[in-house]
Short mmCIF file of C-alpha atoms in Angstrom, two decimals:
data_model
loop_
_atom_site.label_atom_id
_atom_site.label_comp_id
_atom_site.label_asym_id
_atom_site.label_seq_id
_atom_site.Cartn_x
_atom_site.Cartn_y
_atom_site.Cartn_z
CA MET Z 1 64.70 58.23 46.19
CA GLN Z 2 67.86 57.94 43.79
CA LEU Z 3 66.79 56.02 40.27
CA TYR Z 4 69.47 56.87 38.21
CA ASN Z 5 73.27 56.23 38.19
CA THR Z 6 74.73 58.29 39.20
CA LEU Z 7 78.94 57.30 39.42
CA SER Z 8 81.26 57.65 36.98
CA ALA Z 9 82.39 54.11 34.69
CA GLU Z 10 85.85 54.91 36.83
CA GLU Z 11 84.54 55.64 40.03
CA ARG Z 12 82.38 52.11 39.24
CA ALA Z 13 85.95 49.98 38.82
CA VAL Z 14 88.01 51.38 41.80
CA MET Z 15 84.82 50.59 43.94
CA ILE Z 16 84.42 47.22 41.92
CA ASP Z 17 88.14 46.65 43.08
CA ASP Z 18 88.00 47.45 46.66
CA ALA Z 19 85.40 45.76 46.64
CA GLY Z 20 87.31 42.50 45.79
CA LYS Z 21 84.13 39.79 44.87
CA GLN Z 22 83.52 38.19 42.39
CA ARG Z 23 80.81 39.01 39.78
CA LEU Z 24 78.92 37.24 37.41
CA THR Z 25 77.89 38.57 34.57
CA LEU Z 26 74.27 36.86 33.09
CA SER Z 27 71.28 37.92 30.70
CA PHE Z 28 67.86 37.06 30.45
CA TYR Z 29 64.95 37.97 28.78
CA ALA Z 30 61.06 38.06 28.86
CA TYR Z 31 58.28 39.11 26.84
CA ALA Z 32 54.92 39.90 28.65
CA GLN Z 33 52.73 42.71 28.43
CA ILE Z 34 54.10 45.21 30.87
CA GLN Z 35 51.00 47.97 31.73
CA ASN Z 36 53.59 50.45 32.52
CA PRO Z 37 57.70 50.23 31.65
CA THR Z 38 58.77 53.22 33.35
CA GLN Z 39 56.79 52.29 37.06
CA PHE Z 40 58.46 48.73 35.61
CA ARG Z 41 61.85 50.14 35.12
CA ASN Z 42 61.61 52.46 38.98
CA GLU Z 43 60.80 49.85 40.35
CA LEU Z 44 63.46 47.88 39.34
CA PHE Z 45 66.44 50.14 39.65
CA LEU Z 46 65.12 50.67 43.09
CA ALA Z 47 65.59 47.44 44.00
CA TRP Z 48 68.71 46.27 41.97
CA ASN Z 49 70.96 49.51 42.66
CA PRO Z 50 71.12 48.32 46.49
CA LEU Z 51 71.82 44.96 45.01
CA GLU Z 52 75.20 46.48 42.44
CA VAL Z 53 73.86 45.47 39.84
CA LEU Z 54 75.95 46.84 36.94
CA GLY Z 55 74.52 46.39 33.67
CA ARG Z 56 72.07 47.36 30.42
CA ILE Z 57 68.29 46.57 30.46
CA TYR Z 58 65.31 47.89 28.03
CA VAL Z 59 61.87 47.54 29.19
CA ALA Z 60 58.42 48.50 27.22
CA HIS Z 61 55.38 46.98 27.30
CA GLU Z 62 55.90 43.09 25.44
CA GLY Z 63 58.87 43.34 28.30
CA ILE Z 64 62.32 43.36 29.39
CA ASN Z 65 66.00 42.48 27.71
CA ALA Z 66 67.94 42.01 30.34
CA GLN Z 67 72.32 41.60 29.71
CA LEU Z 68 74.08 43.01 33.35
CA SER Z 69 76.57 41.63 36.47
CA LEU Z 70 76.20 41.18 40.26
CA PRO Z 71 78.06 40.39 43.30
CA ALA Z 72 78.00 35.72 43.00
CA ASP Z 73 76.94 36.71 46.54
CA HIS Z 74 73.99 38.36 46.37
CA PHE Z 75 73.22 36.31 43.34
CA TYR Z 76 69.87 34.64 44.85
CA ALA Z 77 69.03 38.16 46.76
CA PHE Z 78 68.41 39.38 43.14
CA LYS Z 79 66.58 36.05 41.66
CA ASP Z 80 63.87 36.70 44.17
CA THR Z 81 63.53 41.10 43.31
CA ILE Z 82 62.45 39.22 39.78
CA GLU Z 83 60.38 36.23 41.08
CA GLN Z 84 58.28 39.10 42.13
CA TYR Z 85 56.93 39.39 38.92
CA ASP Z 86 54.71 36.31 37.89
CA PHE Z 87 56.14 37.23 34.08
CA MET Z 88 59.57 36.05 35.41
CA ARG Z 89 59.15 33.58 37.91
CA GLY Z 90 61.42 30.37 37.05
CA ILE Z 91 62.82 32.49 34.18
CA ARG Z 92 66.44 30.94 32.99
CA LEU Z 93 69.38 33.33 33.36
CA ASN Z 94 72.09 32.97 30.77
CA ILE Z 95 74.97 32.24 32.95
CA ALA Z 96 78.10 34.02 30.66
CA VAL Z 97 81.57 30.90 30.15
CA GLU Z 98 83.81 33.86 30.36
CA HIS Z 99 83.96 36.47 33.70
CA ASP Z 100 85.17 39.62 34.31
CA ASP Z 101 84.23 41.43 37.24
CA PHE Z 102 84.15 45.03 34.72
CA SER Z 103 81.74 43.39 31.98
CA PHE Z 104 79.54 46.55 32.90
CA LEU Z 105 80.38 50.12 35.41
CA LYS Z 106 76.95 51.32 35.11
CA LEU Z 107 73.18 50.50 36.18
CA THR Z 108 71.28 51.49 32.85
CA ILE Z 109 67.53 50.85 32.62
CA LYS Z 110 65.88 52.45 29.37
CA VAL Z 111 62.54 52.55 28.40
CA ARG Z 112 62.13 51.66 24.78
CA ASP Z 113 58.63 50.81 22.35
CA LYS Z 114 60.53 47.36 21.97
CA ILE Z 115 63.28 45.46 24.31
CA VAL Z 116 64.53 44.45 20.28
CA ALA Z 117 64.69 46.92 17.10
CA ASP Z 118 63.11 44.34 15.48
CA GLY Z 119 61.08 46.87 13.28
CA LEU Z 120 58.24 44.73 13.36
CA ASN Z 121 54.55 45.60 13.22
CA ASP Z 122 53.12 43.07 15.77
CA ASP Z 123 49.43 43.73 15.58
CA SER Z 124 50.34 42.27 11.98
CA PHE Z 125 51.00 38.80 13.27
CA ASP Z 126 50.87 35.96 16.29
CA PRO Z 127 54.11 37.08 18.48
CA THR Z 128 53.38 34.02 20.46
CA ASN Z 129 53.36 31.30 18.12
CA ILE Z 130 57.04 31.19 17.69
CA GLY Z 131 59.15 27.86 16.48
CA ILE Z 132 59.78 24.78 18.44
CA HIS Z 133 62.61 25.26 20.91
CA LEU Z 134 66.08 23.00 20.70
CA LYS Z 135 68.10 22.13 23.39
CA ALA Z 136 71.83 21.54 22.64
CA LYS Z 137 71.96 17.65 22.10
CA GLU Z 138 68.74 18.39 19.56
CA PHE Z 139 70.92 21.13 17.98
CA ASN Z 140 73.36 19.00 16.94
CA ASP Z 141 71.27 16.13 15.70
CA LEU Z 142 69.35 18.52 13.67
CA LEU Z 143 72.43 20.04 12.10
CA GLU Z 144 73.25 16.46 10.26
CA ASP Z 145 69.74 16.33 8.76
CA PRO Z 146 70.48 17.97 4.47
CA ASN Z 147 66.89 18.98 4.68
CA THR Z 148 68.06 21.65 7.59
CA ILE Z 149 69.08 25.27 6.60
CA VAL Z 150 70.57 27.07 9.36
CA VAL Z 151 70.95 30.74 10.14
CA ASP Z 152 72.73 33.39 11.82
CA MET Z 153 70.52 35.82 13.19
CA ARG Z 154 72.53 37.58 14.77
CA ASN Z 155 74.87 40.80 12.79
CA HIS Z 156 77.44 40.33 10.69
CA TYR Z 157 80.23 41.40 13.14
CA GLU Z 158 78.65 39.35 15.09
CA SER Z 159 79.03 36.51 13.44
CA GLU Z 160 81.72 37.13 11.50
CA ILE Z 161 84.28 35.72 14.97
CA GLY Z 162 82.03 32.69 15.62
CA HIS Z 163 78.95 30.97 14.01
CA PHE Z 164 77.60 28.15 13.55
CA THR Z 165 79.62 25.50 10.51
CA ASN Z 166 77.25 25.66 7.56
CA ALA Z 167 75.39 28.81 8.90
CA ILE Z 168 74.04 31.72 6.90
CA LYS Z 169 74.77 34.44 7.99
CA PRO Z 170 73.40 37.59 7.17
CA ASP Z 171 75.79 40.55 5.96
CA VAL Z 172 73.50 43.33 7.98
CA ASP Z 173 74.12 45.96 10.79
CA THR Z 174 70.67 45.20 12.36
CA PHE Z 175 68.87 42.69 13.31
CA ARG Z 176 65.85 43.83 11.24
CA GLU Z 177 67.79 44.30 7.91
CA SER Z 178 67.89 39.93 8.19
CA LEU Z 179 64.26 39.97 8.42
CA PRO Z 180 63.53 40.48 5.16
CA ILE Z 181 66.81 39.27 3.01
CA ILE Z 182 65.91 35.71 5.10
CA GLU Z 183 62.50 35.39 3.61
CA GLU Z 184 63.51 36.69 0.60
CA GLN Z 185 66.31 33.75 0.17
CA LEU Z 186 64.72 30.99 1.47
CA ALA Z 187 61.16 31.93 -0.22
CA GLU Z 188 61.64 29.04 -2.49
CA HIS Z 189 61.59 26.29 0.81
CA LYS Z 190 59.33 26.90 3.12
CA GLN Z 191 57.71 23.91 3.00
CA ASP Z 192 60.50 21.07 1.94
CA LYS Z 193 63.14 22.96 4.47
CA LYS Z 194 63.48 22.50 8.17
CA LEU Z 195 64.30 26.56 9.06
CA LEU Z 196 66.48 26.74 11.79
CA MET Z 197 67.35 29.62 14.13
CA TYR Z 198 70.05 30.73 16.68
CA CYS Z 199 71.21 34.72 17.80
CA THR Z 200 73.43 34.93 21.55
CA GLY Z 201 71.01 34.07 24.56
CA GLY Z 202 67.49 33.50 22.41
CA ILE Z 203 65.62 36.38 21.88
CA ARG Z 204 65.86 37.91 18.72
CA CYS Z 205 65.01 34.01 17.32
CA GLU Z 206 61.91 34.09 19.68
CA LYS Z 207 60.39 37.46 18.14
CA ALA Z 208 61.92 36.33 14.51
CA SER Z 209 60.52 31.86 14.50
CA ALA Z 210 56.75 33.81 14.88
CA TYR Z 211 57.33 36.24 12.18
CA PHE Z 212 58.86 33.19 9.94
CA LYS Z 213 55.68 31.17 10.45
CA HIS Z 214 53.31 33.96 9.71
CA LYS Z 215 55.59 34.41 6.86
CA GLY Z 216 54.33 30.61 6.52
CA PHE Z 217 57.21 29.02 7.02
CA GLU Z 218 56.56 25.57 7.97
CA ASN Z 219 59.34 24.26 10.27
CA VAL Z 220 60.57 26.23 12.31
CA TYR Z 221 63.40 25.53 15.49
CA GLN Z 222 65.13 27.92 17.54
CA LEU Z 223 67.86 27.32 19.64
CA GLU Z 224 67.11 27.64 23.24
CA GLY Z 225 68.79 30.01 25.42
CA GLY Z 226 71.20 30.37 22.40
CA ILE Z 227 74.17 30.43 22.41
CA ILE Z 228 75.56 31.26 25.87
CA GLU Z 229 72.70 28.10 26.95
CA TYR Z 230 74.11 25.84 24.37
CA THR Z 231 77.52 25.77 25.61
CA ARG Z 232 76.86 25.49 29.00
CA GLN Z 233 75.40 22.16 27.95
CA VAL Z 234 77.63 21.00 25.80
CA LYS Z 235 80.56 21.78 28.54
CA GLU Z 236 77.56 19.72 31.20
CA GLN Z 237 76.93 16.79 28.94
CA GLY Z 238 80.42 16.02 27.02
CA LEU Z 239 79.01 17.19 23.41
CA GLN Z 240 80.24 18.09 20.67
CA SER Z 241 80.32 22.12 19.95
CA LYS Z 242 79.25 22.66 16.39
CA PHE Z 243 80.02 26.41 16.71
CA ILE Z 244 83.42 27.71 16.77
CA GLY Z 245 85.02 30.88 17.36
CA LYS Z 246 84.25 33.64 19.67
CA ASN Z 247 80.48 34.00 20.15
CA PHE Z 248 80.76 38.50 20.86
CA VAL Z 249 78.76 39.37 23.79
CA PHE Z 250 77.18 43.66 24.30
CA ASP Z 251 79.95 44.33 27.06
CA HIS Z 252 83.43 45.29 28.48
CA ARG Z 253 84.45 41.79 27.19
CA LEU Z 254 83.26 42.05 23.65
CA GLY Z 255 83.54 37.67 22.99
CA GLU Z 256 83.38 34.90 24.54
CA ARG Z 257 86.15 32.19 24.22
CA ILE Z 258 83.83 29.23 22.70
CA THR Z 259 86.83 27.16 21.04
CA ASP Z 260 90.15 27.61 19.91
CA ASP Z 261 89.11 28.06 16.07
CA ILE Z 262 90.04 31.99 14.86
CA VAL Z 263 87.28 32.33 12.15
CA SER Z 264 87.90 35.80 11.23
CA ASN Z 265 90.83 38.22 10.36
CA CYS Z 266 92.18 41.27 11.92
CA HIS Z 267 90.40 44.50 9.65
CA GLN Z 268 94.40 46.03 9.02
CA CYS Z 269 96.74 43.95 8.20
CA GLY Z 270 94.49 40.67 7.56
CA GLN Z 271 96.37 37.97 10.15
CA PRO Z 272 94.06 35.53 12.26
CA CYS Z 273 92.56 37.19 14.56
CA ASP Z 274 89.56 37.69 16.77
CA LEU Z 275 90.25 40.11 19.29
CA HIS Z 276 87.16 43.35 19.19
CA THR Z 277 88.30 46.36 20.48
CA ASN Z 278 86.83 50.48 19.89
CA CYS Z 279 88.80 52.91 18.19
CA ALA Z 280 91.19 55.05 20.49
CA ASN Z 281 89.81 58.80 19.47
CA GLU Z 282 86.87 59.26 21.84
CA GLY Z 283 85.56 60.81 18.25
CA CYS Z 284 84.85 57.81 17.05
CA HIS Z 285 85.01 54.10 18.93
CA LEU Z 286 84.83 52.50 15.59
CA LEU Z 287 84.44 48.42 16.53
CA PHE Z 288 86.74 46.48 14.54
CA ILE Z 289 88.62 43.57 15.01
CA GLN Z 290 92.29 44.26 15.92
CA CYS Z 291 95.18 42.15 16.12
CA GLU Z 292 97.96 43.30 18.77
CA ASN Z 293 100.44 44.15 16.16
CA CYS Z 294 98.54 46.75 14.79
CA ALA Z 295 96.95 47.78 17.76
CA THR Z 296 101.15 48.74 18.57
CA ALA Z 297 101.76 50.22 14.93
CA MET Z 298 98.41 52.60 15.27
CA GLU Z 299 98.27 52.93 19.07
CA GLY Z 300 95.10 50.99 19.28
CA CYS Z 301 93.46 53.68 16.78
CA CYS Z 302 91.75 52.43 13.42
CA SER Z 303 93.07 54.87 10.97
CA THR Z 304 96.71 57.15 11.22
CA ALA Z 305 93.50 59.87 10.99
CA CYS Z 306 92.55 59.29 14.31
CA VAL Z 307 96.37 57.79 15.47
CA ASP Z 308 97.30 62.00 14.29
CA ILE Z 309 94.29 63.05 16.67
CA ILE Z 310 94.59 60.94 19.98
CA HIS Z 311 97.97 63.09 20.30
CA LEU Z 312 96.73 66.44 20.20
CA PRO Z 313 95.67 68.03 23.15
CA GLU Z 314 92.76 67.29 25.32
CA GLU Z 315 91.32 70.93 24.33
CA GLU Z 316 91.69 70.39 21.29
CA GLN Z 317 90.26 67.36 20.21
CA LYS Z 318 87.39 68.38 21.96
CA ALA Z 319 86.77 70.42 20.21
CA ILE Z 320 87.10 68.46 16.93
CA ARG Z 321 84.39 65.68 18.54
CA ARG Z 322 82.25 69.07 19.23
CA GLY Z 323 78.88 68.97 17.19
CA ILE Z 324 80.10 66.02 15.31
CA LYS Z 325 77.67 63.08 14.67
CA ASN Z 326 79.51 59.98 14.90
CA GLY Z 327 76.92 57.21 14.77
CA ASN Z 328 77.47 56.36 11.08
CA LYS Z 329 81.10 55.68 12.51
CA ILE Z 330 80.11 54.07 15.84
CA PHE Z 331 77.22 51.39 14.10
CA LYS Z 332 79.00 50.90 10.41
CA LYS Z 333 81.20 48.31 12.15
CA GLY Z 334 83.92 47.19 10.79
CA LYS Z 335 82.58 48.29 7.85
CA SER Z 336 84.36 51.24 7.89
CA GLU Z 337 86.43 52.66 4.24
CA VAL Z 338 88.97 53.16 6.91
CA LEU Z 339 90.32 49.82 7.69
CA THR Z 340 91.99 48.83 5.23
CA TYR Z 341 92.46 44.96 5.17
CA LYS Z 342 88.44 44.97 5.26
CA ASN Z 343 88.60 46.82 1.84
CA ALA Z 344 91.12 45.04 -0.26
CA ALA Z 345 89.42 43.72 -2.24
CA ASN Z 346 87.81 46.94 -3.28
CA SER Z 347 91.67 47.54 -4.44
CA GLN Z 348 95.00 46.57 -5.07
CA LYS Z 349 95.99 49.80 -4.21
CA SER Z 350 94.42 50.29 -1.03
CA LYS Z 351 96.16 47.33 0.48
CA VAL Z 352 100.11 48.19 -0.86
CA GLU Z 353 99.06 51.80 0.46
CA SER Z 354 98.05 50.85 3.93
CA GLN Z 355 100.98 48.46 4.04
CA THR Z 356 103.16 51.32 3.52
CA VAL Z 357 100.84 52.77 5.89
CA ARG Z 358 101.24 50.29 8.68
CA THR Z 359 105.31 50.03 8.41
CA THR Z 360 105.57 53.35 8.80
CA SER Z 361 103.02 54.07 11.44
CA THR Z 362 105.32 50.90 13.65
CA LEU Z 363 108.30 52.51 12.47
CA GLU Z 364 106.87 55.82 14.34
CA LYS Z 365 105.74 54.05 16.91
CA ARG Z 366 109.19 52.15 18.11
CA THR Z 367 110.66 55.69 17.62
CA LYS Z 368 108.06 56.93 20.31
CA VAL Z 369 108.48 54.10 22.85
CA GLN Z 370 112.67 52.96 22.87
CA GLU Z 371 111.05 49.97 23.87
CA PRO Z 372 111.05 46.56 22.59
CA LYS Z 373 107.76 44.45 21.94
CA ILE Z 374 106.82 41.71 24.99
CA GLN Z 375 106.02 38.69 23.83
CA LYS Z 376 103.88 36.77 26.07
CA MET Z 377 101.88 33.52 27.04
CA LEU Z 378 98.92 34.02 28.75
CA ILE Z 379 99.91 30.81 31.38
CA GLY Z 380 96.49 32.49 33.76
CA LYS Z 381 93.96 33.85 36.52
CA ALA Z 382 94.53 35.99 39.65
CA ILE Z 383 92.29 33.77 42.31
CA HIS Z 384 93.39 35.65 45.30
CA TYR Z 385 95.44 38.08 47.72
CA PHE Z 386 96.87 38.18 51.09
CA ALA Z 387 97.07 41.32 51.83
CA LYS Z 388 99.12 41.65 55.41
CA ALA Z 389 101.76 38.22 53.62
CA GLN Z 390 101.78 40.20 50.20
CA ILE Z 391 101.59 37.00 48.75
CA GLY Z 392 99.20 36.56 45.73
CA GLN Z 393 97.58 33.37 44.33
CA PHE Z 394 96.60 31.96 41.22
CA TYR Z 395 95.30 29.65 38.97
CA ILE Z 396 96.94 27.94 35.90
CA GLU Z 397 95.28 27.52 33.16
CA SER Z 398 97.15 26.28 30.42
CA ASP Z 399 101.86 25.26 30.15
CA ALA Z 400 103.67 25.96 33.28
CA ILE Z 401 105.71 28.16 35.67
CA LYS Z 402 109.56 27.79 36.83
CA THR Z 403 111.40 29.67 39.57
CA GLY Z 404 113.49 32.27 37.42
CA ASP Z 405 110.54 32.59 34.89
CA GLN Z 406 109.94 36.37 34.01
CA ILE Z 407 106.28 36.62 34.34
CA LEU Z 408 103.45 39.91 33.40
CA ILE Z 409 100.54 40.47 35.38
CA LYS Z 410 98.04 42.48 33.31
CA GLY Z 411 94.72 43.73 34.49
CA VAL Z 412 92.33 46.97 34.04
CA THR Z 413 93.76 48.44 37.63
CA THR Z 414 96.86 46.59 38.31
CA GLY Z 415 98.24 47.99 34.87
CA GLU Z 416 100.81 45.94 34.05
CA GLN Z 417 103.55 44.39 36.10
CA THR Z 418 106.54 42.76 35.22
CA MET Z 419 109.11 40.96 37.70
CA THR Z 420 111.27 37.31 38.23
CA LEU Z 421 109.97 34.68 39.81
CA ASP Z 422 112.68 34.11 43.05
CA GLU Z 423 110.42 31.57 44.44
CA LEU Z 424 106.70 29.19 43.69
CA PHE Z 425 104.45 27.31 46.35
CA VAL Z 426 101.98 25.38 45.55
CA ASP Z 427 99.03 24.06 47.35
CA ASP Z 428 100.97 26.21 50.62
CA ALA Z 429 104.16 23.98 49.69
CA PRO Z 430 107.76 24.87 48.42
CA SER Z 431 107.81 23.90 44.17
CA ALA Z 432 110.02 24.66 41.44
CA THR Z 433 107.33 24.29 38.68
CA ALA Z 434 103.17 24.76 39.22
CA THR Z 435 101.61 23.67 35.87
CA THR Z 436 97.84 23.00 34.77
CA GLY Z 437 95.70 23.21 37.01
CA GLN Z 438 97.77 23.49 40.13
CA THR Z 439 97.06 26.67 42.14
CA VAL Z 440 100.49 28.67 42.84
CA SER Z 441 101.36 31.38 45.24
CA PHE Z 442 104.51 33.36 45.18
CA LYS Z 443 105.68 36.66 46.92
CA LEU Z 444 104.22 40.49 45.52
CA PRO Z 445 105.17 43.83 45.70
CA PHE Z 446 101.76 45.04 44.86
CA ARG Z 447 98.19 44.17 45.26
CA ILE Z 448 96.62 42.08 42.33
CA ARG Z 449 92.74 42.19 41.08
CA LEU Z 450 90.54 38.73 40.52
CA SER Z 451 90.32 40.05 37.34
CA ASP Z 452 94.32 40.33 36.63
CA LYS Z 453 95.44 37.81 34.29
CA LEU Z 454 99.34 36.00 35.18
CA TYR Z 455 101.73 35.61 30.96
CA LYS Z 456 105.23 34.27 31.14
CA ILE Z 457 107.85 36.29 29.23
CA ILE Z 458 108.63 34.54 25.79
CA SER Z 459 110.86 37.08 24.48
#
């Protein structure tokens, strides 16, 4: 009886690609009394593994916290598996704003002491005495109330790339750190202000609202379903999004675009940017924000030291990693001393030196590659591939393409493929141009995948 994932991430990626199925990314949580979390965990694995469910799920005596993906055609079968449990019957499933077939590549279900590491003693207060849930319009209305204080319950690296306007954003690495800080900062407003909280999917606010009520806050509110559900309601009801930027997510995507606003900066050069990445050095994997120029100059690394390491033979890299604990690097997300712009306020000299490092590294990179960087514009996404006819079909999301244009098709498995468009078909009819909202088809000498992106090369 298989109770654990047996495939590598690389093997799973190939299987997903070959299957050619659209996958849904979703999340949910439920607080409940689970007598035997290990048995519950095993039951879920046995039910979900045949349905090709992949993700990161935590279960504990207090409930379940799940972030996962599954083939769209298995959605209702999946719902049947969770609704066998009374506490998950009719549960809200937060469907992702943006989908990526490769958002998760393993099914990992872990038994934990808690489904969210909050550091609280639940026996000391009533965790069911929660705040008032608000839907998107109600949340927007309360944001306009001058007696409202809105608080972001997420960590600094999450709120840095996107947040609600005028929100208090605690500069913390973990959820547990934020609770005493918020209580202290707002101690004078327990009676006279409305405490309005939000997080990614609602789970952190569920516990935090009960905690703050226990601490004497009289007017406690929370965003129902978090930023994910808020965004869905905003689009469905045509509301103004008071959330700006990107919503950080804990999967391969690292973020979902909510609005076009870019509210953060590259941690290495300071240019406007909200692209999170992990350092390319396997022994580091620091999470930080890096623009395309710095990604090229620094070869996807957070520092020149890591650049040097990734060019060593693989055996030497493994020898360096052996026995070294890098947890402080990994969990101090976006706060490492090597991130030049992030730490520039501490030393103007550091800023000057970092510019020198970037310039030198850029020259070294150009010498090695001896190719100019391709300037491109995202145009659309792949929606189908006709294998026998060798025709790719794309949906144009913005701007336009025409015959004669040079294009780039990019994806995890496809890699980067460039070509010139000789012939286009829009809605199966020959056309010289394809514009926003149209479906375009053209011949391809290679196979494409549903996760592939279509770019127009502009220089």
